[in-house]
mmCIF file of C-alpha atoms in Angstrom:
data_model
loop_
_atom_site.group_PDB
_atom_site.id
_atom_site.type_symbol
_atom_site.label_atom_id
_atom_site.label_comp_id
_atom_site.label_asym_id
_atom_site.label_seq_id
_atom_site.Cartn_x
_atom_site.Cartn_y
_atom_site.Cartn_z
ATOM 1 C CA MET A 1 0.111 0.080 0.090
ATOM 2 C CA LYS A 2 1.097 3.485 -0.278
ATOM 3 C CA ALA A 3 2.293 5.576 2.667
ATOM 4 C CA LEU A 4 3.522 9.266 2.808
ATOM 5 C CA GLY A 5 6.300 9.351 5.212
ATOM 6 C CA PHE A 6 9.908 11.140 6.022
ATOM 7 C CA TYR A 7 13.297 9.344 6.720
ATOM 8 C CA ALA A 8 15.354 12.521 8.190
ATOM 9 C CA PRO A 9 14.120 15.446 10.308
ATOM 10 C CA GLY A 10 15.339 17.534 7.784
ATOM 11 C CA ASP A 11 14.945 21.343 8.101
ATOM 12 C CA ARG A 12 12.744 21.715 11.489
ATOM 13 C CA SER A 13 11.806 25.144 10.217
ATOM 14 C CA LYS A 14 10.192 23.796 7.328
ATOM 15 C CA SER A 15 7.274 21.160 6.722
ATOM 16 C CA PRO A 16 8.616 17.284 6.736
ATOM 17 C CA GLU A 17 10.508 16.168 3.425
ATOM 18 C CA PHE A 18 7.641 13.585 2.864
ATOM 19 C CA GLU A 19 8.178 10.598 0.232
ATOM 20 C CA SER A 20 5.604 8.426 -1.262
ATOM 21 C CA VAL A 21 6.825 5.044 -0.475
ATOM 22 C CA GLU A 22 5.168 1.554 -0.831
ATOM 23 C CA ILE A 23 4.907 -0.780 2.648
ATOM 24 C CA ASP A 24 3.546 -4.064 3.634
ATOM 25 C CA ARG A 25 -0.457 -3.815 3.808
ATOM 26 C CA PRO A 26 -0.885 -4.336 7.753
ATOM 27 C CA VAL A 27 -2.867 -7.611 9.040
ATOM 28 C CA PRO A 28 -5.250 -6.593 12.020
ATOM 29 C CA THR A 29 -5.092 -8.827 14.912
ATOM 30 C CA GLY A 30 -6.433 -8.664 18.785
ATOM 31 C CA ARG A 31 -8.160 -5.472 18.965
ATOM 32 C CA ASN A 32 -6.992 -3.874 16.134
ATOM 33 C CA LEU A 33 -8.876 -2.460 13.319
ATOM 34 C CA LEU A 34 -7.879 -2.213 9.995
ATOM 35 C CA VAL A 35 -9.104 1.292 8.557
ATOM 36 C CA GLU A 36 -9.447 2.703 4.794
ATOM 37 C CA VAL A 37 -8.231 5.945 5.133
ATOM 38 C CA ARG A 38 -10.544 8.686 3.583
ATOM 39 C CA ALA A 39 -9.228 12.131 5.295
ATOM 40 C CA ILE A 40 -6.623 12.986 7.707
ATOM 41 C CA SER A 41 -6.045 16.336 9.607
ATOM 42 C CA VAL A 42 -2.559 17.862 10.406
ATOM 43 C CA ASN A 43 -1.892 18.831 13.990
ATOM 44 C CA PRO A 44 1.418 20.466 15.944
ATOM 45 C CA THR A 45 1.533 17.082 17.622
ATOM 46 C CA ASP A 46 2.708 15.466 14.094
ATOM 47 C CA LEU A 47 5.746 18.434 13.885
ATOM 48 C CA ARG A 48 6.565 17.797 17.137
ATOM 49 C CA THR A 49 7.013 13.986 16.307
ATOM 50 C CA ARG A 50 9.401 15.036 13.720
ATOM 51 C CA ASP A 51 11.419 17.587 15.583
ATOM 52 C CA ALA A 52 11.882 15.077 18.271
ATOM 53 C CA LYS A 53 13.526 12.827 15.944
ATOM 54 C CA LYS A 54 17.392 12.517 16.121
ATOM 55 C CA ASP A 55 19.300 13.830 12.979
ATOM 56 C CA ASN A 56 20.992 10.502 12.371
ATOM 57 C CA ASP A 57 17.819 8.512 12.483
ATOM 58 C CA ASP A 58 17.363 7.360 8.833
ATOM 59 C CA SER A 59 13.668 5.266 9.852
ATOM 60 C CA LEU A 60 10.395 5.738 8.264
ATOM 61 C CA THR A 61 8.418 7.989 10.062
ATOM 62 C CA ILE A 62 4.638 8.168 9.330
ATOM 63 C CA VAL A 63 2.718 10.703 11.007
ATOM 64 C CA GLY A 64 -1.265 11.955 10.903
ATOM 65 C CA ARG A 65 -2.952 11.147 14.041
ATOM 66 C CA ASP A 66 -6.728 12.415 12.992
ATOM 67 C CA VAL A 67 -8.178 9.876 10.830
ATOM 68 C CA ALA A 68 -11.601 9.369 9.116
ATOM 69 C CA GLY A 69 -12.253 5.928 7.307
ATOM 70 C CA VAL A 70 -13.966 2.474 6.760
ATOM 71 C CA VAL A 71 -13.294 -0.263 8.665
ATOM 72 C CA VAL A 72 -12.009 -3.097 5.965
ATOM 73 C CA GLY A 73 -10.659 -5.340 8.589
ATOM 74 C CA THR A 74 -11.050 -6.584 12.412
ATOM 75 C CA GLY A 75 -8.897 -8.777 14.762
ATOM 76 C CA GLU A 76 -10.348 -11.518 16.566
ATOM 77 C CA ASN A 77 -11.017 -9.958 19.631
ATOM 78 C CA CYS A 78 -12.649 -6.848 18.283
ATOM 79 C CA SER A 79 -16.258 -6.314 19.557
ATOM 80 C CA LEU A 80 -16.809 -2.572 19.022
ATOM 81 C CA PHE A 81 -16.791 -2.348 15.033
ATOM 82 C CA LYS A 82 -17.322 -4.671 12.227
ATOM 83 C CA THR A 83 -16.281 -4.325 8.764
ATOM 84 C CA GLY A 84 -18.255 -1.594 6.874
ATOM 85 C CA ASP A 85 -18.563 0.496 9.533
ATOM 86 C CA GLU A 86 -17.467 4.563 9.237
ATOM 87 C CA VAL A 87 -15.070 5.583 12.031
ATOM 88 C CA PHE A 88 -13.245 8.332 13.267
ATOM 89 C CA TYR A 89 -10.336 8.818 15.729
ATOM 90 C CA ALA A 90 -7.012 10.303 16.962
ATOM 91 C CA GLY A 91 -4.688 7.195 16.790
ATOM 92 C CA THR A 92 -1.506 7.095 19.050
ATOM 93 C CA SER A 93 1.648 8.590 19.076
ATOM 94 C CA ALA A 94 3.257 5.348 20.052
ATOM 95 C CA ALA A 95 2.068 3.872 16.174
ATOM 96 C CA PRO A 96 2.562 4.866 12.939
ATOM 97 C CA GLY A 97 0.129 7.560 12.081
ATOM 98 C CA GLY A 98 -2.517 7.520 9.217
ATOM 99 C CA GLN A 99 -0.937 9.381 6.355
ATOM 100 C CA SER A 100 -1.318 5.598 4.615
ATOM 101 C CA GLU A 101 -4.063 4.142 2.520
ATOM 102 C CA LEU A 102 -4.863 1.719 5.434
ATOM 103 C CA HIS A 103 -4.033 2.044 9.049
ATOM 104 C CA LEU A 104 -4.084 0.026 11.912
ATOM 105 C CA VAL A 105 -5.661 1.378 15.225
ATOM 106 C CA ASP A 106 -6.822 -0.264 18.597
ATOM 107 C CA GLU A 107 -10.758 0.064 18.646
ATOM 108 C CA ARG A 108 -10.860 1.365 22.268
ATOM 109 C CA ILE A 109 -9.763 4.624 20.963
ATOM 110 C CA VAL A 110 -12.312 4.694 17.781
ATOM 111 C CA GLY A 111 -15.576 6.134 17.627
ATOM 112 C CA LYS A 112 -18.464 6.126 15.137
ATOM 113 C CA LYS A 113 -18.168 8.665 12.706
ATOM 114 C CA PRO A 114 -20.879 11.626 12.910
ATOM 115 C CA GLN A 115 -23.525 10.343 10.168
ATOM 116 C CA SER A 116 -24.062 14.073 9.514
ATOM 117 C CA LEU A 117 -20.567 14.627 8.583
ATOM 118 C CA ASP A 118 -18.637 13.667 5.599
ATOM 119 C CA PHE A 119 -15.442 12.290 6.100
ATOM 120 C CA ALA A 120 -13.367 15.509 5.741
ATOM 121 C CA GLN A 121 -15.351 17.191 8.262
ATOM 122 C CA ALA A 122 -15.133 14.361 10.685
ATOM 123 C CA ALA A 123 -11.409 14.221 10.310
ATOM 124 C CA ALA A 124 -11.026 17.852 11.652
ATOM 125 C CA MET A 125 -12.697 16.475 15.014
ATOM 126 C CA PRO A 126 -11.074 13.717 17.068
ATOM 127 C CA LEU A 127 -7.969 14.706 18.519
ATOM 128 C CA THR A 128 -8.855 18.283 19.528
ATOM 129 C CA SER A 129 -12.170 17.049 20.709
ATOM 130 C CA LEU A 130 -10.783 14.455 22.871
ATOM 131 C CA THR A 131 -8.377 16.862 24.413
ATOM 132 C CA VAL A 132 -11.182 18.921 25.132
ATOM 133 C CA CYS A 133 -13.053 16.324 26.988
ATOM 134 C CA GLU A 134 -10.399 14.700 28.789
ATOM 135 C CA ALA A 135 -9.134 18.422 29.887
ATOM 136 C CA LEU A 136 -12.977 19.382 31.087
ATOM 137 C CA PHE A 137 -14.244 16.364 32.472
ATOM 138 C CA ASP A 138 -11.194 14.008 33.584
ATOM 139 C CA ARG A 139 -8.845 16.792 34.657
ATOM 140 C CA LEU A 140 -10.834 19.798 35.657
ATOM 141 C CA GLY A 141 -13.301 17.635 37.263
ATOM 142 C CA ILE A 142 -16.323 19.572 35.323
ATOM 143 C CA SER A 143 -19.824 18.163 35.589
ATOM 144 C CA ARG A 144 -21.303 17.380 32.295
ATOM 145 C CA THR A 145 -24.705 18.368 33.772
ATOM 146 C CA ALA A 146 -25.233 22.076 32.774
ATOM 147 C CA ALA A 147 -27.119 22.915 35.899
ATOM 148 C CA ASP A 148 -24.248 22.135 37.995
ATOM 149 C CA ASN A 149 -22.226 24.855 36.044
ATOM 150 C CA SER A 150 -24.511 27.811 36.314
ATOM 151 C CA GLY A 151 -22.808 30.884 37.107
ATOM 152 C CA LYS A 152 -19.532 29.449 36.469
ATOM 153 C CA THR A 153 -16.616 30.871 33.863
ATOM 154 C CA ILE A 154 -14.056 29.231 32.356
ATOM 155 C CA LEU A 155 -11.318 31.204 30.449
ATOM 156 C CA ILE A 156 -10.205 29.594 27.233
ATOM 157 C CA ILE A 157 -6.572 30.880 26.146
ATOM 158 C CA GLY A 158 -6.371 30.304 22.442
ATOM 159 C CA ALA A 159 -10.067 29.987 21.781
ATOM 160 C CA ALA A 160 -9.582 30.044 17.932
ATOM 161 C CA GLY A 161 -7.366 27.067 17.275
ATOM 162 C CA GLY A 162 -8.373 23.556 16.721
ATOM 163 C CA VAL A 163 -8.541 22.755 20.584
ATOM 164 C CA GLY A 164 -9.897 25.912 21.060
ATOM 165 C CA SER A 165 -12.667 25.588 18.481
ATOM 166 C CA ALA A 166 -13.907 22.627 20.344
ATOM 167 C CA ALA A 167 -13.304 23.501 23.867
ATOM 168 C CA THR A 168 -15.876 26.832 23.363
ATOM 169 C CA GLN A 169 -18.224 24.595 21.807
ATOM 170 C CA ILE A 170 -18.110 21.752 24.354
ATOM 171 C CA ALA A 171 -17.904 24.208 27.405
ATOM 172 C CA LYS A 172 -20.892 26.071 26.306
ATOM 173 C CA LEU A 173 -22.550 22.806 25.779
ATOM 174 C CA VAL A 174 -22.411 21.928 29.893
ATOM 175 C CA GLY A 175 -23.526 25.415 30.616
ATOM 176 C CA LEU A 176 -19.956 27.045 31.463
ATOM 177 C CA GLN A 177 -19.831 30.698 30.436
ATOM 178 C CA VAL A 178 -16.978 31.141 28.005
ATOM 179 C CA VAL A 179 -14.468 33.695 27.894
ATOM 180 C CA GLY A 180 -12.048 33.222 24.919
ATOM 181 C CA THR A 181 -8.950 34.799 24.034
ATOM 182 C CA ALA A 182 -7.874 35.775 20.681
ATOM 183 C CA SER A 183 -5.538 38.697 19.106
ATOM 184 C CA ARG A 184 -6.779 38.991 15.700
ATOM 185 C CA LYS A 185 -10.143 40.460 14.032
ATOM 186 C CA GLU A 186 -10.572 36.995 12.165
ATOM 187 C CA THR A 187 -9.919 34.791 15.297
ATOM 188 C CA ALA A 188 -12.285 36.739 17.571
ATOM 189 C CA GLU A 189 -14.821 36.309 15.064
ATOM 190 C CA TRP A 190 -13.994 32.429 14.533
ATOM 191 C CA ALA A 191 -14.234 32.192 18.595
ATOM 192 C CA ARG A 192 -17.371 33.854 18.734
ATOM 193 C CA GLU A 193 -18.946 31.870 15.906
ATOM 194 C CA HIS A 194 -18.165 28.842 18.121
ATOM 195 C CA GLY A 195 -19.622 29.670 21.350
ATOM 196 C CA ALA A 196 -17.247 32.041 23.193
ATOM 197 C CA ASP A 197 -19.854 34.353 25.238
ATOM 198 C CA HIS A 198 -16.757 37.118 25.463
ATOM 199 C CA VAL A 199 -13.425 37.552 23.410
ATOM 200 C CA ILE A 200 -10.459 39.188 25.089
ATOM 201 C CA ASN A 201 -6.737 39.747 23.585
ATOM 202 C CA HIS A 202 -4.456 37.673 24.876
ATOM 203 C CA ARG A 203 -1.763 40.067 23.917
ATOM 204 C CA GLU A 204 -3.510 42.749 26.218
ATOM 205 C CA PRO A 205 -3.428 42.458 30.158
ATOM 206 C CA ILE A 206 -6.444 39.745 30.854
ATOM 207 C CA PRO A 207 -7.367 40.710 34.357
ATOM 208 C CA GLN A 208 -8.095 44.413 33.274
ATOM 209 C CA GLN A 209 -10.376 42.880 30.190
ATOM 210 C CA LEU A 210 -12.327 40.478 32.403
ATOM 211 C CA LYS A 211 -12.998 43.348 35.138
ATOM 212 C CA GLU A 212 -14.393 45.466 32.100
ATOM 213 C CA LEU A 213 -16.636 42.250 31.668
ATOM 214 C CA GLY A 214 -17.714 42.646 35.186
ATOM 215 C CA LEU A 215 -15.959 39.563 36.471
ATOM 216 C CA ASP A 216 -13.446 39.459 39.323
ATOM 217 C CA GLY A 217 -11.847 36.177 38.257
ATOM 218 C CA VAL A 218 -12.923 32.879 36.659
ATOM 219 C CA GLN A 219 -13.201 29.150 38.240
ATOM 220 C CA TYR A 220 -11.657 27.388 35.369
ATOM 221 C CA ILE A 221 -8.936 28.100 33.093
ATOM 222 C CA PHE A 222 -7.976 26.037 29.886
ATOM 223 C CA CYS A 223 -4.586 26.930 28.309
ATOM 224 C CA MET A 224 -3.629 26.032 24.933
ATOM 225 C CA THR A 225 -0.889 28.573 24.001
ATOM 226 C CA ASN A 226 2.691 28.514 25.889
ATOM 227 C CA ILE A 227 1.801 28.790 29.457
ATOM 228 C CA ASP A 228 4.764 30.831 30.649
ATOM 229 C CA ASP A 229 3.515 33.539 28.624
ATOM 230 C CA HIS A 230 0.139 33.815 30.708
ATOM 231 C CA MET A 231 1.236 32.557 34.105
ATOM 232 C CA GLU A 232 1.237 35.483 36.034
ATOM 233 C CA ALA A 233 -2.083 36.729 34.575
ATOM 234 C CA MET A 234 -3.467 33.332 35.124
ATOM 235 C CA GLY A 235 -2.224 33.520 38.760
ATOM 236 C CA LYS A 236 -4.323 37.120 39.431
ATOM 237 C CA VAL A 237 -7.640 35.967 37.484
ATOM 238 C CA ILE A 238 -8.198 32.317 38.812
ATOM 239 C CA LEU A 239 -10.342 32.278 41.790
ATOM 240 C CA PRO A 240 -9.550 30.551 45.140
ATOM 241 C CA GLN A 241 -10.100 26.930 44.638
ATOM 242 C CA GLY A 242 -10.115 27.158 41.301
ATOM 243 C CA LYS A 243 -8.553 24.777 38.286
ATOM 244 C CA VAL A 244 -6.121 25.308 35.602
ATOM 245 C CA CYS A 245 -5.358 23.031 33.054
ATOM 246 C CA SER A 246 -2.474 23.402 30.277
ATOM 247 C CA ILE A 247 -1.810 21.321 27.047
ATOM 248 C CA LEU A 248 1.746 22.457 27.021
ATOM 249 C CA PRO A 249 4.264 21.952 29.686
ATOM 250 C CA ALA A 250 5.550 25.301 31.728
ATOM 251 C CA GLN A 251 9.334 25.776 31.536
ATOM 252 C CA LYS A 252 9.136 28.069 34.502
ATOM 253 C CA PRO A 253 8.022 28.016 37.702
ATOM 254 C CA ILE A 254 4.004 27.920 38.226
ATOM 255 C CA SER A 255 2.466 30.947 39.986
ATOM 256 C CA ILE A 256 3.008 31.279 43.690
ATOM 257 C CA ALA A 257 -0.629 32.728 43.427
ATOM 258 C CA PHE A 258 -1.741 29.016 42.822
ATOM 259 C CA PHE A 259 -0.638 27.955 46.365
ATOM 260 C CA SER A 260 -2.041 30.429 48.247
ATOM 261 C CA LYS A 261 -5.074 30.310 46.573
ATOM 262 C CA SER A 262 -5.247 26.631 46.733
ATOM 263 C CA VAL A 263 -5.532 26.106 43.148
ATOM 264 C CA THR A 264 -5.544 22.560 41.119
ATOM 265 C CA PHE A 265 -3.034 22.946 38.075
ATOM 266 C CA VAL A 266 -3.190 19.698 35.850
ATOM 267 C CA TYR A 267 -1.668 18.761 32.165
ATOM 268 C CA GLU A 268 -3.781 17.231 30.028
ATOM 269 C CA LEU A 269 -1.955 14.858 26.971
ATOM 270 C CA MET A 270 -4.517 13.080 25.079
ATOM 271 C CA TYR A 271 -2.088 10.249 24.349
ATOM 272 C CA THR A 272 -1.520 9.308 27.915
ATOM 273 C CA ARG A 273 -4.364 6.751 27.774
ATOM 274 C CA SER A 274 -3.044 4.722 24.782
ATOM 275 C CA ILE A 275 0.493 5.244 25.170
ATOM 276 C CA TYR A 276 0.518 3.286 28.726
ATOM 277 C CA GLN A 277 -2.484 1.415 27.900
ATOM 278 C CA THR A 278 -4.415 2.387 30.755
ATOM 279 C CA GLU A 279 -7.396 0.477 32.027
ATOM 280 C CA ASP A 280 -9.786 3.176 30.978
ATOM 281 C CA MET A 281 -8.127 3.629 27.600
ATOM 282 C CA ILE A 282 -11.909 2.734 26.287
ATOM 283 C CA GLU A 283 -13.051 6.272 27.891
ATOM 284 C CA GLN A 284 -11.682 7.733 24.295
ATOM 285 C CA HIS A 285 -14.169 5.453 22.445
ATOM 286 C CA HIS A 286 -17.192 6.667 24.642
ATOM 287 C CA TYR A 287 -16.090 10.286 24.304
ATOM 288 C CA LEU A 288 -15.568 10.059 20.483
ATOM 289 C CA ASN A 289 -19.477 8.622 20.053
ATOM 290 C CA ASP A 290 -20.497 11.069 22.814
ATOM 291 C CA LEU A 291 -19.013 13.610 20.324
ATOM 292 C CA ALA A 292 -20.567 11.799 17.119
ATOM 293 C CA ASP A 293 -23.936 12.237 19.263
ATOM 294 C CA TRP A 294 -23.778 15.788 19.677
ATOM 295 C CA ILE A 295 -22.909 16.582 16.053
ATOM 296 C CA ASP A 296 -25.774 14.720 14.607
ATOM 297 C CA GLU A 297 -27.747 16.656 17.118
ATOM 298 C CA GLY A 298 -26.822 19.857 16.151
ATOM 299 C CA LYS A 299 -25.303 20.665 19.398
ATOM 300 C CA MET A 300 -21.598 20.921 17.759
ATOM 301 C CA ARG A 301 -20.276 21.371 14.295
ATOM 302 C CA SER A 302 -16.794 20.608 12.637
ATOM 303 C CA THR A 303 -13.831 22.809 12.735
ATOM 304 C CA LEU A 304 -12.906 22.187 9.471
ATOM 305 C CA ASN A 305 -11.414 25.448 7.942
ATOM 306 C CA LYS A 306 -8.917 24.680 5.439
ATOM 307 C CA HIS A 307 -9.506 21.408 2.793
ATOM 308 C CA PHE A 308 -7.239 19.974 0.405
ATOM 309 C CA LYS A 309 -7.813 17.203 -1.987
ATOM 310 C CA PRO A 310 -6.428 14.649 -2.792
ATOM 311 C CA ILE A 311 -4.057 13.009 -0.597
ATOM 312 C CA ASN A 312 -0.348 13.821 -2.322
ATOM 313 C CA ILE A 313 2.868 15.480 -1.000
ATOM 314 C CA GLU A 314 2.139 18.514 -2.535
ATOM 315 C CA ASN A 315 -0.832 19.136 -0.337
ATOM 316 C CA LEU A 316 0.519 17.931 2.708
ATOM 317 C CA LYS A 317 3.412 20.483 2.244
ATOM 318 C CA GLN A 318 0.574 23.068 1.631
ATOM 319 C CA ALA A 319 -1.138 21.717 5.048
ATOM 320 C CA TYR A 320 2.230 21.780 7.080
ATOM 321 C CA ASP A 321 3.309 25.113 5.818
ATOM 322 C CA GLN A 322 0.222 26.645 7.130
ATOM 323 C CA LEU A 323 0.625 24.763 10.102
ATOM 324 C CA LEU A 324 3.896 26.184 10.583
ATOM 325 C CA THR A 325 2.772 30.080 10.578
ATOM 326 C CA GLY A 326 1.371 29.129 13.858
ATOM 327 C CA LYS A 327 -1.822 31.298 12.970
ATOM 328 C CA THR A 328 -3.964 28.460 11.994
ATOM 329 C CA ILE A 329 -7.831 28.928 12.669
ATOM 330 C CA GLY A 330 -9.684 26.068 13.315
ATOM 331 C CA LYS A 331 -8.274 22.642 11.460
ATOM 332 C CA ILE A 332 -6.563 21.959 8.168
ATOM 333 C CA VAL A 333 -8.054 18.507 6.462
ATOM 334 C CA ILE A 334 -6.320 16.326 3.406
ATOM 335 C CA GLU A 335 -9.144 14.435 1.827
ATOM 336 C CA GLY A 336 -8.595 11.255 -0.231
ATOM 337 C CA PRO A 337 -8.292 9.360 -2.353
ATOM 338 C CA PHE A 338 -4.311 8.944 -2.308
ATOM 339 C CA GLU A 339 -2.722 10.133 -5.306
ATOM 340 C CA GLN A 340 -1.468 7.478 -7.417
#
């Protein structure tokens, strides 16, 4: 089968040096599904996989975590899906990604594709939405019952990106007031369109902007950008006994204010469950099925923004070049077929 991968890390300031290669067709065993890939999206984590590769490592690397496709084979222990099912998922960083015609994935981290979305729209959703669900419900302990969240506010730093676009929608879905941050007119508009009640500029003093909204502080903060840039501001605006979650590691000490306010500070990495094969790994299957239901019920919409077709080296390069600008709004998706 055809796959698009790279051997050397190359110039890390540019998109990966993808090559079209022929590799053996995978055989599903155990709880693995074999999926015919119909669409993939690109994510910063794909670039981090490349960036972490050693200069002398010339092994083939295949990235591409977000996938939407059709099941064409199942392992002997599979029970959640059958051949012909349409699925979507984010895969794992512990195995090859989905930039190949066929892809192996553990069924416990796979969900049913939303019926109301096409494959490209569906491929935009898994990684970011799983990150959000785990951050809000597992890490921050936010209730999924809207009545429990009445009068509570979440500050979403980086509300117009892929994760932020999903976070605003899901936070609103469970009854939180959402204050999102964005620094450009187009990103602010995108954040509002996806559910933010208020949009402030993270390049300006956040505490002052919250006060102008009549808020002395917030119960929750979800940070999608460099957390070190916002640590001081978060220490000022998080309320006593509030909770803060980051998807990126802090390189500097966390705010001393977190101590005096008894703040809970947590990290979220969507790959933890699959890398460590945790007992609750199947929670990602459940979250994706919930996401599909929310979308089909009209409670959420796809965060797809840029769309390329077919899947080939040229379109991958364009997608990753856009990702490298750091100014991506929503998600970038490349739809099949794979160019022969």
